[in-house]
Every structure is written in C-alpha cells, then in structure tokens.
C-alpha cells in the first residue's frame, strides 16, 4: 500500500519533469520557457521527493527532504526572476505576438520583427 | 542582536537536519559555520517592520498551494496538447504597498502562480512588470496581482517604520 502510494507520487513527479522538458523544447521564447521551468518542474520535484519520504520513512530523511522541497520553492522564483529580468533588459527577441501594456512598452520597445 | 541569534539557531538547525543526526560534532560545526556565514553576509533589514497574523498567513498559504498546483497543471496541459493557446503579454501593475518586504513576497509568489512570471520591480514607483502566458485581459491580470498583494498585506501587517538611523543600528547589530 505504502509502496503503491510512493510509486504513484514518484511516477507523477517524473511525468511532470518530462513534460517540463518537452515544454522547454516546444515554447517559443525564453519567457514562456521560464514558465515551464519553474512551475511543473518544481511540482514534479516536490512530488518525487514526497514519494521518497513515504518510501523511506524515518525522521531524519523526512526533515531532510522537506528542507529540500522548501529550498527549491524559495529559490526557484528568484532564479526565474533573475533570468527573466536579464533577458528582458538585454532586449532578447520575444515572441512577436507578445502584447504590451502602455508602461511596459515604454521601458521596452517592441521587439524587432525577425526577417 | 535577536535577529542574529535567530539566524544562527535556524542555520544550525538546517545544518543538523541535513546531516540527519543530532551529535555534538554536528551541532558545534553547524554553529561555527552559521556564525561565519552571518559574519560574512550582511542582511540589510527592511526599513518597514511587519507582524505575522497567523490566520491570514494560513489563508495565504492555502491560496498559494492551490494556485501552485493549478499553475503547474495549466502549464503542463499547454505543453502536452497540440496547438497553442498562448497569448503572451507584458503587463505593468502598480502595487499598493510601500513595503519592500511585501513587494518582494508578491513578486516571488507571483512567479509561482498560474501563467505569470515577474520580470522586473521598479522600487521607486512599486511597479511590477509581469510576463503573462495566457492573457485574458490586462485588467484581469492586474486584479489577480492585487488579490495576491491584499492576501500578503493581510498576513504581514506593518508594525511600524524604522527611521534611517535605527535601520543602521540594526545593521550593525
């Protein structure tokens, strides 16, 4: 029973990680890729580790893995933010269909149309 | 001083937990490393002080966990279904708070909620620039951010602002 629950969690987690990898390939610009690199990838890791917690009962392992999940969620948005910000400022080409509101288009000119 | 002590206790606890064993060697080496880290890294305290309101904090956590799971599933679904419903946008949102702590928290939580990613925060005007994956309308995106901001502000009400000299004192301690 416990083994089944752990297996389901680990499988679901790996599934999400796989989807995240496909997303990196499929999405069209850095920004869309950052969405897929932060959200499903982190949840995938959290599910996999939760499966590991169940499978390897023990206070030591449990606290350790919970800490890993906690730090993943503390750091993922920060690194996504830094990469997104650097890309935004560097003027990297965006998906040409990107909409801008007034203020956003003022700090960043519309991207050049790729030939 | 209390902040420093709390930081050392927390870092030591993390160190011991990562070693998975409470022994004198682990506690002492952890405390030593925590001491060195807090010596080397200056954490500048926010000039706005906050309290934690437990019930509002719990509400924020519940809202956040739900949004987090939703966000992951929405993005995952977008990846595995053919075609694209992506309608990307960059939207600016004027935050209502003046607290850097609240702004930081909103910016980071926002990156983990559905379809939004924080690109930039202009601290002077407290304007957040976000990348939206599935734009419905600019207003809807702004409303979502303001809702999140309201939850964060309710969970961490302002306790008072430090004067500049006080902030410096805190830094030295």
Coordinates of C-alpha atoms in Angstrom, one line a residue:
Chain A
X1 CA 0.0 0.0 0.0
X2 CA 2.7 2.4 1.1
X3 CA 4.8 1.3 -1.8
X4 CA 2.0 1.9 -4.2
X5 CA 1.4 5.4 -3.0
X6 CA 5.1 6.2 -3.2
X7 CA 5.3 4.8 -6.7
X8 CA 2.4 6.9 -7.9
X9 CA 3.9 10.0 -6.4
X10 CA 7.3 9.3 -8.0
X11 CA 5.8 8.4 -11.3
X12 CA 3.6 11.6 -11.3
X13 CA 6.6 13.7 -10.4
X14 CA 8.8 12.2 -13.1
X15 CA 5.9 12.7 -15.6
X16 CA 5.8 16.4 -14.8
X17 CA 9.6 16.7 -15.1
X18 CA 9.3 15.0 -18.6
X19 CA 6.5 17.4 -19.6
X20 CA 8.6 20.3 -18.4
X21 CA 11.5 19.1 -20.6
X22 CA 9.1 18.9 -23.6
X23 CA 7.9 22.4 -22.8
X24 CA 11.4 23.8 -23.0
X25 CA 11.5 22.5 -26.5
X26 CA 8.1 23.5 -27.6
X27 CA 7.6 27.0 -26.2
X28 CA 8.7 29.9 -28.4
X29 CA 10.7 32.3 -26.3
X30 CA 12.8 32.5 -23.2
X31 CA 9.9 33.8 -21.1
X32 CA 7.4 31.1 -22.0
X33 CA 10.2 28.6 -21.3
X34 CA 10.8 30.1 -17.9
X35 CA 7.1 29.4 -17.0
X36 CA 7.6 25.8 -17.7
X37 CA 11.0 25.6 -16.0
X38 CA 9.7 27.0 -12.7
X39 CA 6.2 25.6 -12.2
X40 CA 5.8 22.0 -13.4
X41 CA 9.4 21.2 -12.8
X42 CA 9.3 22.3 -9.2
X43 CA 6.0 20.5 -8.5
X44 CA 7.5 17.4 -10.2
X45 CA 10.4 17.5 -7.9
X46 CA 8.2 18.0 -4.8
X47 CA 6.0 15.0 -5.8
X48 CA 9.0 12.8 -6.4
X49 CA 10.5 13.8 -3.0
X50 CA 7.2 13.2 -1.3
X51 CA 7.2 9.7 -2.8
X52 CA 10.7 9.3 -1.4
X53 CA 9.5 10.5 2.0
X54 CA 6.8 7.9 2.1
X55 CA 9.1 5.1 0.8
X56 CA 12.0 5.8 3.2
X57 CA 10.2 6.5 6.4
X58 CA 12.4 8.0 9.2
X59 CA 12.5 11.3 10.9
X60 CA 16.0 12.1 9.5
X61 CA 15.1 11.5 5.9
X62 CA 11.8 13.2 6.2
X63 CA 13.1 16.5 7.6
X64 CA 15.9 16.5 5.0
X65 CA 13.6 16.0 2.1
X66 CA 11.1 18.6 3.4
X67 CA 14.0 21.1 3.6
X68 CA 15.0 20.3 0.0
X69 CA 11.4 21.0 -1.1
X70 CA 11.3 24.2 0.9
X71 CA 14.5 25.5 -0.5
X72 CA 13.5 24.5 -4.1
X73 CA 10.4 26.7 -3.7
X74 CA 12.4 29.5 -2.1
X75 CA 15.0 29.7 -4.8
X76 CA 13.0 28.7 -8.0
X77 CA 11.1 32.0 -8.3
X78 CA 14.3 34.0 -7.6
X79 CA 16.3 32.4 -10.3
X80 CA 13.4 32.6 -12.7
X81 CA 13.0 36.3 -11.9
X82 CA 16.7 37.0 -12.4
X83 CA 16.8 35.1 -15.7
X84 CA 13.6 36.8 -16.9
X85 CA 14.9 40.2 -15.9
X86 CA 18.3 39.8 -17.5
X87 CA 16.6 38.6 -20.7
X88 CA 14.1 41.4 -20.7
X89 CA 16.8 44.1 -20.2
X90 CA 19.1 42.6 -22.7
X91 CA 16.5 43.0 -25.4
X92 CA 16.3 39.4 -26.3
X93 CA 13.8 38.7 -29.1
X94 CA 10.4 37.9 -27.8
X95 CA 7.5 36.0 -29.3
X96 CA 6.3 38.6 -31.9
X97 CA 2.8 38.1 -30.7
X98 CA 3.6 39.4 -27.3
X99 CA 1.2 42.1 -26.1
X100 CA 2.5 45.1 -24.1
X101 CA 0.6 47.5 -22.0
X102 CA 1.5 51.2 -22.1
X103 CA 4.0 51.3 -19.3
X104 CA 5.7 48.0 -20.3
X105 CA 6.1 49.2 -23.9
X106 CA 7.8 52.3 -22.7
X107 CA 10.5 50.5 -20.8
X108 CA 10.9 48.1 -23.6
X109 CA 10.5 48.9 -27.3
X110 CA 8.5 46.4 -29.3
X111 CA 10.8 43.6 -30.5
X112 CA 12.3 43.8 -33.9
X113 CA 10.4 41.7 -36.4
X114 CA 12.6 38.8 -37.3
X115 CA 13.2 38.6 -41.0
Chain B
X1 CA 21.1 41.0 18.2
X2 CA 17.9 38.9 18.4
X3 CA 17.8 38.6 14.7
X4 CA 21.4 37.4 14.6
X5 CA 20.8 34.8 17.3
X6 CA 17.7 33.6 15.4
X7 CA 19.6 33.4 12.2
X8 CA 22.4 31.3 13.8
X9 CA 19.9 28.9 15.5
X10 CA 18.0 28.4 12.2
X11 CA 21.2 27.8 10.2
X12 CA 22.5 25.4 12.8
X13 CA 19.1 23.5 12.7
X14 CA 19.2 23.3 8.9
X15 CA 22.8 22.0 9.1
X16 CA 22.0 19.3 11.6
X17 CA 18.8 18.3 9.7
X18 CA 20.9 17.9 6.5
X19 CA 23.3 15.6 8.4
X20 CA 20.2 13.7 9.7
X21 CA 21.9 13.2 13.1
X22 CA 22.0 15.2 16.3
X23 CA 25.5 14.8 17.6
X24 CA 27.8 17.3 19.4
X25 CA 30.1 17.4 16.3
X26 CA 27.2 18.3 14.0
X27 CA 25.8 20.9 16.3
X28 CA 29.1 22.6 17.0
X29 CA 30.3 22.5 13.4
X30 CA 26.9 23.8 12.3
X31 CA 27.0 26.7 14.9
X32 CA 30.5 27.6 13.7
X33 CA 29.5 27.7 10.1
X34 CA 26.3 29.6 10.9
X35 CA 28.5 32.1 12.8
X36 CA 30.9 32.5 9.9
X37 CA 28.0 32.9 7.4
X38 CA 26.3 35.6 9.4
X39 CA 29.6 37.4 9.8
X40 CA 30.3 37.3 6.0
X41 CA 26.8 38.1 4.7
X42 CA 25.2 41.4 5.8
X43 CA 21.4 41.1 5.6
X44 CA 20.1 44.6 5.3
X45 CA 16.9 44.7 7.4
X46 CA 13.8 46.1 5.7
X47 CA 13.0 49.6 6.9
X48 CA 9.4 48.6 7.3
X49 CA 8.7 46.2 10.2
X50 CA 6.0 43.6 9.9
X51 CA 4.0 41.3 12.2
X52 CA 2.6 37.9 11.3
X53 CA -1.1 37.4 11.6
X54 CA -1.4 33.6 11.8
X55 CA -4.9 33.1 10.3
X56 CA -4.3 35.4 7.4
X57 CA -0.9 33.7 6.9
X58 CA -2.7 30.3 6.7
X59 CA -5.1 31.7 4.2
X60 CA -2.2 33.0 2.1
X61 CA -0.5 29.6 2.3
X62 CA -3.7 27.7 1.3
X63 CA -4.4 30.1 -1.6
X64 CA -0.8 29.8 -2.7
X65 CA -0.6 26.0 -2.6
X66 CA -3.8 25.8 -4.6
X67 CA -2.6 28.3 -7.2
X68 CA 0.8 26.5 -7.3
X69 CA -0.8 23.1 -8.3
X70 CA -3.1 24.8 -10.7
X71 CA -0.2 26.7 -12.3
X72 CA 1.8 23.5 -12.8
X73 CA -1.2 21.7 -14.3
X74 CA -2.1 24.5 -16.7
X75 CA 1.4 24.9 -18.0
X76 CA 1.8 21.1 -18.3
X77 CA -1.5 20.9 -20.1
X78 CA -0.4 23.6 -22.5
X79 CA 2.7 21.5 -23.3
X80 CA 1.1 18.2 -24.0
X81 CA -1.9 19.3 -26.0
X82 CA -1.3 20.1 -29.7
X83 CA -1.7 23.7 -31.0
X84 CA -1.2 26.7 -28.8
X85 CA -3.4 28.9 -26.7
X86 CA -0.5 31.0 -25.6
X87 CA -1.2 34.7 -25.8
X88 CA 1.8 36.3 -24.2
X89 CA 1.9 39.8 -22.8
X90 CA 4.0 42.0 -20.6
X91 CA 1.8 43.9 -18.1
X92 CA 2.7 46.5 -15.6
X93 CA 1.0 46.5 -12.2
X94 CA 1.1 49.4 -9.7
X95 CA 1.4 47.8 -6.3
X96 CA -0.5 49.5 -3.4
X97 CA 2.0 48.6 -0.7
X98 CA 5.1 50.7 0.1
X99 CA 6.8 47.9 2.0
X100 CA 9.8 46.4 0.2
X101 CA 9.1 43.1 2.0
X102 CA 5.6 42.8 0.7
X103 CA 6.7 43.8 -2.8
X104 CA 9.4 41.1 -2.7
X105 CA 7.0 38.5 -1.4
X106 CA 4.4 39.3 -4.1
X107 CA 7.0 39.3 -6.8
X108 CA 8.2 35.8 -5.8
X109 CA 4.8 34.3 -5.2
X110 CA 3.6 35.7 -8.5
X111 CA 6.3 33.7 -10.3
X112 CA 4.8 30.5 -8.9
X113 CA 1.1 31.3 -9.6
X114 CA -0.7 30.4 -12.9
X115 CA 0.6 32.0 -16.1
X116 CA 2.6 34.8 -14.6
X117 CA 6.3 35.5 -14.2
X118 CA 7.9 38.5 -12.6
X119 CA 10.3 40.3 -14.9
X120 CA 11.0 43.5 -13.1
X121 CA 10.1 45.5 -10.0
X122 CA 10.6 49.3 -10.1
X123 CA 11.1 50.0 -6.4
X124 CA 10.6 53.8 -6.7
X125 CA 7.1 53.5 -8.1
X126 CA 6.5 50.0 -6.7
X127 CA 5.5 48.9 -10.2
X128 CA 5.7 45.2 -11.1
X129 CA 6.3 44.1 -14.6
X130 CA 5.0 40.6 -15.3
X131 CA 5.0 38.2 -18.2
X132 CA 1.6 36.6 -18.7
X133 CA 1.4 33.3 -20.6
X134 CA -2.3 33.3 -21.4
X135 CA -3.5 36.9 -21.5
X136 CA -7.3 37.3 -21.0
X137 CA -7.2 41.0 -20.4
X138 CA -4.8 43.4 -18.8
X139 CA -7.4 44.2 -16.1
X140 CA -7.8 40.6 -15.2
X141 CA -4.0 40.1 -14.7
X142 CA -3.8 43.3 -12.6
X143 CA -6.8 42.1 -10.5
X144 CA -5.0 38.8 -9.8
X145 CA -1.9 40.5 -8.6
X146 CA -3.8 42.9 -6.4
X147 CA -5.7 40.0 -4.9
X148 CA -2.4 38.3 -4.1
X149 CA -1.0 41.6 -2.7
X150 CA -4.0 42.0 -0.4
X151 CA -3.5 38.5 1.0
X152 CA 0.2 39.2 1.6
X153 CA -0.6 42.5 3.3
X154 CA -3.2 40.9 5.5
X155 CA -0.8 38.1 6.5
X156 CA 2.1 40.6 7.3
X157 CA 0.6 43.8 8.6
X158 CA 3.1 46.7 9.0
X159 CA 4.2 47.2 12.6
X160 CA 5.9 50.4 12.0
X161 CA 8.7 52.0 10.0
X162 CA 12.2 52.3 11.2
X163 CA 13.9 55.7 11.0
X164 CA 17.1 55.7 8.9
X165 CA 19.4 55.8 12.0
X166 CA 17.5 52.9 13.6
X167 CA 17.9 50.9 10.5
X168 CA 21.6 51.4 10.5
X169 CA 21.8 50.4 14.1
X170 CA 20.0 47.2 13.3
X171 CA 22.5 46.6 10.6
X172 CA 25.5 46.9 12.9
X173 CA 23.9 44.6 15.5

